[in-house]
PDB file of C-alpha atoms and ligand atoms in Angstrom:
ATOM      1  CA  UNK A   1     -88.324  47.635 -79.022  1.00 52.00           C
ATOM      2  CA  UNK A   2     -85.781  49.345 -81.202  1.00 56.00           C
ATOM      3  CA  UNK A   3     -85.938  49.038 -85.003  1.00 80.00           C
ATOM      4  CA  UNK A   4     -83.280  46.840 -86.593  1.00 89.00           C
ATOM      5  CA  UNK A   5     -81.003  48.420 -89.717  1.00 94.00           C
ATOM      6  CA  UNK A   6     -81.814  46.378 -92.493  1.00 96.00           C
ATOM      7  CA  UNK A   7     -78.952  44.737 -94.545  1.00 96.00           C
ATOM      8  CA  UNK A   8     -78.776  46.262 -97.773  1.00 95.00           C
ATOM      9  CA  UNK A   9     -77.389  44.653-101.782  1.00 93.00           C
ATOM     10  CA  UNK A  10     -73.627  44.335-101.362  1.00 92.00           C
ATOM     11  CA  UNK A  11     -73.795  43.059 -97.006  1.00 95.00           C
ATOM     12  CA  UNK A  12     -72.003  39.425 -97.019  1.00 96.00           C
ATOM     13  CA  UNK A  13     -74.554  38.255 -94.283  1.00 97.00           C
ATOM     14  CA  UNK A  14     -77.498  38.910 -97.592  1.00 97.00           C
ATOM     15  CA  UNK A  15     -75.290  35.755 -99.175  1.00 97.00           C
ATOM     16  CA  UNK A  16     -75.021  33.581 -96.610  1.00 97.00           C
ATOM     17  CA  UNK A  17     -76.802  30.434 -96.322  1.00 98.00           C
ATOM     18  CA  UNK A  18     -78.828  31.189 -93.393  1.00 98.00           C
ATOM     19  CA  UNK A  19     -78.456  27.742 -90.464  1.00 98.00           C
ATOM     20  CA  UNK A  20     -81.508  26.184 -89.495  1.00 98.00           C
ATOM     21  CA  UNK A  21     -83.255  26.844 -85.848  1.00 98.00           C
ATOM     22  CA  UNK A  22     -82.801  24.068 -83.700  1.00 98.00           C
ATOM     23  CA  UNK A  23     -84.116  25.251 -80.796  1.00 97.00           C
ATOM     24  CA  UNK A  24     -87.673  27.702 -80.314  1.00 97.00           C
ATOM     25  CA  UNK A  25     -85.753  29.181 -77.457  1.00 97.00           C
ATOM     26  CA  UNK A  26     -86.374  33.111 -76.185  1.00 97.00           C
ATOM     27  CA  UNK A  27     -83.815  34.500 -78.605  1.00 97.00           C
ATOM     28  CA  UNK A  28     -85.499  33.191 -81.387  1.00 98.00           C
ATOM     29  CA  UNK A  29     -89.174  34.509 -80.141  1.00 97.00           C
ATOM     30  CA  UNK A  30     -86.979  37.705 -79.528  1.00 97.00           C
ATOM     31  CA  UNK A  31     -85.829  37.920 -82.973  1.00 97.00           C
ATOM     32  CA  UNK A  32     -89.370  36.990 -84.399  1.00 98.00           C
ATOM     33  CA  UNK A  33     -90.686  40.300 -82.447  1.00 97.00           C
ATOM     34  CA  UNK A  34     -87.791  42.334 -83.403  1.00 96.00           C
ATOM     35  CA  UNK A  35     -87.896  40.981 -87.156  1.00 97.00           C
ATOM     36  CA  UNK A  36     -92.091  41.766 -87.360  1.00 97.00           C
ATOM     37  CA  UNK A  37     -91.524  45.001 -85.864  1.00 96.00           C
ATOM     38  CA  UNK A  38     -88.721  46.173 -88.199  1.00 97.00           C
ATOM     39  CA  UNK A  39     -90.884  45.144 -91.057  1.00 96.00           C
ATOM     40  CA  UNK A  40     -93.842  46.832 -90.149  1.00 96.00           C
ATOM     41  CA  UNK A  41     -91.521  50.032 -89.756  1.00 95.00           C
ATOM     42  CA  UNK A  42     -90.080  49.598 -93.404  1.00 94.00           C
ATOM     43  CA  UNK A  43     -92.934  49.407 -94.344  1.00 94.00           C
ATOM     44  CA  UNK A  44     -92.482  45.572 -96.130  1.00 95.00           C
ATOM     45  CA  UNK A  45     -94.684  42.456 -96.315  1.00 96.00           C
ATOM     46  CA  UNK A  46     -92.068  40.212 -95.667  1.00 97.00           C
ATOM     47  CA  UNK A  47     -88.307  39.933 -93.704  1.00 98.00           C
ATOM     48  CA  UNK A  48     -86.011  37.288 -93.610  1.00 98.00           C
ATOM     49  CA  UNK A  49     -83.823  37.008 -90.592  1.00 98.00           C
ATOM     50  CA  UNK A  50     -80.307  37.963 -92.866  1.00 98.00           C
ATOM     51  CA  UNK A  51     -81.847  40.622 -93.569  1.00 98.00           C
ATOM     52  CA  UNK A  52     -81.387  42.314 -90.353  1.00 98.00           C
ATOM     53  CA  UNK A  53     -78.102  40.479 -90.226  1.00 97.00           C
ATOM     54  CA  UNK A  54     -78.893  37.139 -88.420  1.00 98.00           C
ATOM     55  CA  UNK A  55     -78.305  34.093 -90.175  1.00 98.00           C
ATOM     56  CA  UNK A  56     -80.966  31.492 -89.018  1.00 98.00           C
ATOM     57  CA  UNK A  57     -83.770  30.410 -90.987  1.00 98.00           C
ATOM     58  CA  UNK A  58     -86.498  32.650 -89.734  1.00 98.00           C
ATOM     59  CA  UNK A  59     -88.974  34.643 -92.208  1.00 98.00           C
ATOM     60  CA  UNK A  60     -91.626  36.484 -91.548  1.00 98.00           C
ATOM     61  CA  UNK A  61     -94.298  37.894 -93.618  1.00 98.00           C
ATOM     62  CA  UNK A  62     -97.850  39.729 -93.846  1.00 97.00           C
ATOM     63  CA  UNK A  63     -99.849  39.069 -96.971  1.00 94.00           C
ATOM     64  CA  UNK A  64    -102.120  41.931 -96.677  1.00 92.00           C
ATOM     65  CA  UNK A  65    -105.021  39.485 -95.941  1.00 91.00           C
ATOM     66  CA  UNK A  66    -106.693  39.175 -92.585  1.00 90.00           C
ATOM     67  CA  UNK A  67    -104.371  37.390 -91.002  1.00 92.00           C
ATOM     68  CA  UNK A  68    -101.761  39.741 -89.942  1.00 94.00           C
ATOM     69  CA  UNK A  69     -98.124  38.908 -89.337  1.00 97.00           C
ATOM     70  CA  UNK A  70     -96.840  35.368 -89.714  1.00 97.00           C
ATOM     71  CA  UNK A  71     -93.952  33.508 -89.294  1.00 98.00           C
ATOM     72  CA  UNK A  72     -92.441  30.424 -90.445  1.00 98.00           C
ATOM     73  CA  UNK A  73     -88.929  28.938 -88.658  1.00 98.00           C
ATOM     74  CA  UNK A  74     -86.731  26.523 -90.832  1.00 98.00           C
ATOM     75  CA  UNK A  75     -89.650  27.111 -94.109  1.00 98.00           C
ATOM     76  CA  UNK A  76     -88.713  24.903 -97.461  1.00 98.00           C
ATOM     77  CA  UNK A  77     -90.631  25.204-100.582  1.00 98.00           C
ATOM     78  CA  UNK A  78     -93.057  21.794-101.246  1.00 98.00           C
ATOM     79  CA  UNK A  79     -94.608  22.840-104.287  1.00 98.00           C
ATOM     80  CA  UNK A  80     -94.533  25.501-107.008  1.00 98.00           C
ATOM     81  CA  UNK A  81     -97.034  25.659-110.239  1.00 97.00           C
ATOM     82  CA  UNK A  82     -97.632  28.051-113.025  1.00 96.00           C
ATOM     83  CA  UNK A  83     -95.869  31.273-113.365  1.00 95.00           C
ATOM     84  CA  UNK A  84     -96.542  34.789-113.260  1.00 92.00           C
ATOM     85  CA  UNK A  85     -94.280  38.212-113.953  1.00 93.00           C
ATOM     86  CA  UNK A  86     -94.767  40.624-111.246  1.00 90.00           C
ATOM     87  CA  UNK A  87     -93.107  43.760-110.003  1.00 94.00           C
ATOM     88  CA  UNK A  88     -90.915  42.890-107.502  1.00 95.00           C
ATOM     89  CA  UNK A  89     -88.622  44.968-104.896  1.00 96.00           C
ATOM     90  CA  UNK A  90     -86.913  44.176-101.520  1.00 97.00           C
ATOM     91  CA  UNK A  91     -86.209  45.711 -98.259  1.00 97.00           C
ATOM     92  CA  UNK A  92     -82.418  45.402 -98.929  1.00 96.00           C
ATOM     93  CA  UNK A  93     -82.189  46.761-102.523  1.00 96.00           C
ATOM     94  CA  UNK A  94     -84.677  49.980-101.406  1.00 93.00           C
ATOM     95  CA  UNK A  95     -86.076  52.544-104.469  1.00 92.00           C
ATOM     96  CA  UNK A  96     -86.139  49.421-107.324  1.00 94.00           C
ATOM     97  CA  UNK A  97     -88.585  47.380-108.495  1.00 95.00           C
ATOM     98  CA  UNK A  98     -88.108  45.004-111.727  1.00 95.00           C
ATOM     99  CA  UNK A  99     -90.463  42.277-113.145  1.00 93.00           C
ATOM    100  CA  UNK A 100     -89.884  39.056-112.285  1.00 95.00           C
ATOM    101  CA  UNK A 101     -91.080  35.773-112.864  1.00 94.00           C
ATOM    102  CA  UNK A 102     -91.736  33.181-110.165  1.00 95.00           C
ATOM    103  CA  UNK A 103     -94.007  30.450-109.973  1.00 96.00           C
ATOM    104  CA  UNK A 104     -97.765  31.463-109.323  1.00 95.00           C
ATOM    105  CA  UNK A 105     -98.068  29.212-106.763  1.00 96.00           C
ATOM    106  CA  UNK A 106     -96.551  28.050-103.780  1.00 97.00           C
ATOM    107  CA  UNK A 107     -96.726  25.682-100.776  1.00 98.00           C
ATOM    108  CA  UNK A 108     -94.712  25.835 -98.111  1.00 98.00           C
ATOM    109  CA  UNK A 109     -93.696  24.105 -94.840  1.00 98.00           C
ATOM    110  CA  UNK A 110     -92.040  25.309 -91.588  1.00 98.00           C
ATOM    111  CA  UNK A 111     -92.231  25.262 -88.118  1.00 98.00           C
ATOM    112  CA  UNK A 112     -94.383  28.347 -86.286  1.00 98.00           C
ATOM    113  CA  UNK A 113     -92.896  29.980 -83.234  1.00 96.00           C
ATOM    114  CA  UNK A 114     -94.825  27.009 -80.887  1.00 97.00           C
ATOM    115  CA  UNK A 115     -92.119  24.206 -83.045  1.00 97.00           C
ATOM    116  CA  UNK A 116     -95.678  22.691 -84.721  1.00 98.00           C
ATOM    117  CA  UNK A 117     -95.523  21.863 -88.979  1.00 98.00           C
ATOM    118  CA  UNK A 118     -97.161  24.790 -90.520  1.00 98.00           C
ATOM    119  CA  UNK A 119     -98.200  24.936 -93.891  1.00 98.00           C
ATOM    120  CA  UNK A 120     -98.905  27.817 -95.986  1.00 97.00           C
ATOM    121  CA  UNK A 121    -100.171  28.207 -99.837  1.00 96.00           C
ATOM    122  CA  UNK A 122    -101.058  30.338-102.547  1.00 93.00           C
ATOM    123  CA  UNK A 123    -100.651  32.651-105.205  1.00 93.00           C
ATOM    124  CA  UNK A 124    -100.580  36.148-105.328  1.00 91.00           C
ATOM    125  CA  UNK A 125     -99.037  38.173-102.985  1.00 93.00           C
ATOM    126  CA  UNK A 126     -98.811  34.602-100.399  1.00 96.00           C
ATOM    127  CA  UNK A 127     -97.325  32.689-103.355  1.00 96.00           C
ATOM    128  CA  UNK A 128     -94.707  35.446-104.085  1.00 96.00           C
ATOM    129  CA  UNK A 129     -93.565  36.704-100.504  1.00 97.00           C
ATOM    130  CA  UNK A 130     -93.191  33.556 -99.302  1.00 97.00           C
ATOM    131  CA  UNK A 131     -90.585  32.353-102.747  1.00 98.00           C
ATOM    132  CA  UNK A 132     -89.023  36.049-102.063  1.00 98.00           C
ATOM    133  CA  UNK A 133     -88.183  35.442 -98.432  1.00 98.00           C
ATOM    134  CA  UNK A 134     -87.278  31.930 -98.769  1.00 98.00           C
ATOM    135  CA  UNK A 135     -84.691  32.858-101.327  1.00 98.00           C
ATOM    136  CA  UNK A 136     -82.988  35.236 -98.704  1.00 98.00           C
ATOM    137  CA  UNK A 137     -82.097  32.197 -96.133  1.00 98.00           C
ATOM    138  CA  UNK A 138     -80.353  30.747 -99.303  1.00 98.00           C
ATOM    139  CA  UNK A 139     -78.523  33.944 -99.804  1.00 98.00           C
ATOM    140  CA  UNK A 140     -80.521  34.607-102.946  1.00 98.00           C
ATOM    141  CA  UNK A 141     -81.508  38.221-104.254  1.00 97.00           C
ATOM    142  CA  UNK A 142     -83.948  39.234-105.941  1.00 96.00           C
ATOM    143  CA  UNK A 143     -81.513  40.332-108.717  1.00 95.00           C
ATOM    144  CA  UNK A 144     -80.417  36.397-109.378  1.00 95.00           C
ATOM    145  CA  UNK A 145     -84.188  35.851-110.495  1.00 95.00           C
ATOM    146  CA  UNK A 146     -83.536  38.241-113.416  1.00 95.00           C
ATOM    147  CA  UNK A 147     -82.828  37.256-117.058  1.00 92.00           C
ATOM    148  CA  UNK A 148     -79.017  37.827-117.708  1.00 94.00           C
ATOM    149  CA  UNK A 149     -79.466  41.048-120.028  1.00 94.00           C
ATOM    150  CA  UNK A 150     -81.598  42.782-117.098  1.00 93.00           C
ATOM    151  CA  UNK A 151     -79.502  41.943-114.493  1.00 95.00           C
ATOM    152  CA  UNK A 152     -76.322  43.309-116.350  1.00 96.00           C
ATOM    153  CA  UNK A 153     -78.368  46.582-116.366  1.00 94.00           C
ATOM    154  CA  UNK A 154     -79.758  46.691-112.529  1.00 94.00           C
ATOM    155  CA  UNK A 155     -75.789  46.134-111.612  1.00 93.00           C
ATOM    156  CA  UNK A 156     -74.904  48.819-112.907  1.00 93.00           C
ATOM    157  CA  UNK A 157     -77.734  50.869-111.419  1.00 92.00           C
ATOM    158  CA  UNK A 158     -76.611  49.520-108.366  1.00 91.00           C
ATOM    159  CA  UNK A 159     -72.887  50.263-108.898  1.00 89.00           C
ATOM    160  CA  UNK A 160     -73.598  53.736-109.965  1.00 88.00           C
ATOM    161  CA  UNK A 161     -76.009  54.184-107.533  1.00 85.00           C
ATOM    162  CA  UNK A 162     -73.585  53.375-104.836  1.00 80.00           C
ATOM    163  CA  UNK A 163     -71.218  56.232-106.421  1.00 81.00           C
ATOM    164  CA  UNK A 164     -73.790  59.107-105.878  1.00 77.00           C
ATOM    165  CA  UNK A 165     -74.225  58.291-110.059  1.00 72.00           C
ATOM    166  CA  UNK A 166     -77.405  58.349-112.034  1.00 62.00           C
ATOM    167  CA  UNK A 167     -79.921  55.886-112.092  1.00 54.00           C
TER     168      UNK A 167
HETATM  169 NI1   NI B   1     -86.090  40.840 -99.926  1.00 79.18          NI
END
């Protein structure tokens, strides 16, 4: 199965609210294949469906725990508590990392790929790659969750970035 090209800062589909699944159908198990497969070969620990320039409301994600690669169709955030800053990049904004600050914790609730409720929740890596990829089917990046003074500052790396420009 080929790779998918991942949608990077600056792709229209990245702002896009993503629409929901209404139908488990083959496409969709196709695109959950392609979509774990094209994360794995990033390497990332989490893809939203944009992100590979499909705008449903598919995310999938591996926590680095013993459970492998999950996904979650049509996911909404239940719960969040506490907060913690963490170091955070994204498969579409490649080579940058800032600090960001998210809730701790997290529980959330989608459908898996057989249409039953699935609930996952945590902190940690869970808690934060599961807020990260949810953002992306509302057409948020990574760069909105920064305080205004740091995200003047990763624009411009960005812009000059984009012009063959220093960091
Ligand atoms: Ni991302």
């Amino acid at each position: 199965m080929a790779l998918f090209p991942i949608r990077r800062f600056g792709d229209p589909v990245l702002r896009l609210p993503a629409s929901p699944v209404l139908e488990i159908d083959d496409a969709v198990q196709r695109l959950v294949a392609e979509m774990v497969e094209t994360m794995y070969g990033a390497p990332g620990v989490g893809l939203a469906a944009p992100q590979i320039g499909v705008s449903r409301s598919v995310i999938v994600f591996d926590a680095q725990d013993d459970r492998g690669a999950r996904v979650l169709i049509n996911p909404e955030v239940v719960e969040t508590g506490g907060e913690y800053e963490y170091d955070e990049g994204c498969l579409s904004v490649p080579g940058y990392y800032w600090p960001i600050t998210r809730p701790g914790f997290a529980h959330v609730r989608g459908l898996g790929l057989d249409g039953r409720e699935t609930d996952y929740s945590g902190d940690g890596l869970l808690g934060r790659v599961l807020q990260h990829e949810i953002d992306h089917l509302h057409g948020i990046l990574l760069i909105e969750r920064l305080d205004k003074k740091t995200r003047k500052q990763a624009l411009r790396s960005l812009r000059n970035d984009a012009l063959g420009l220093e960091k």
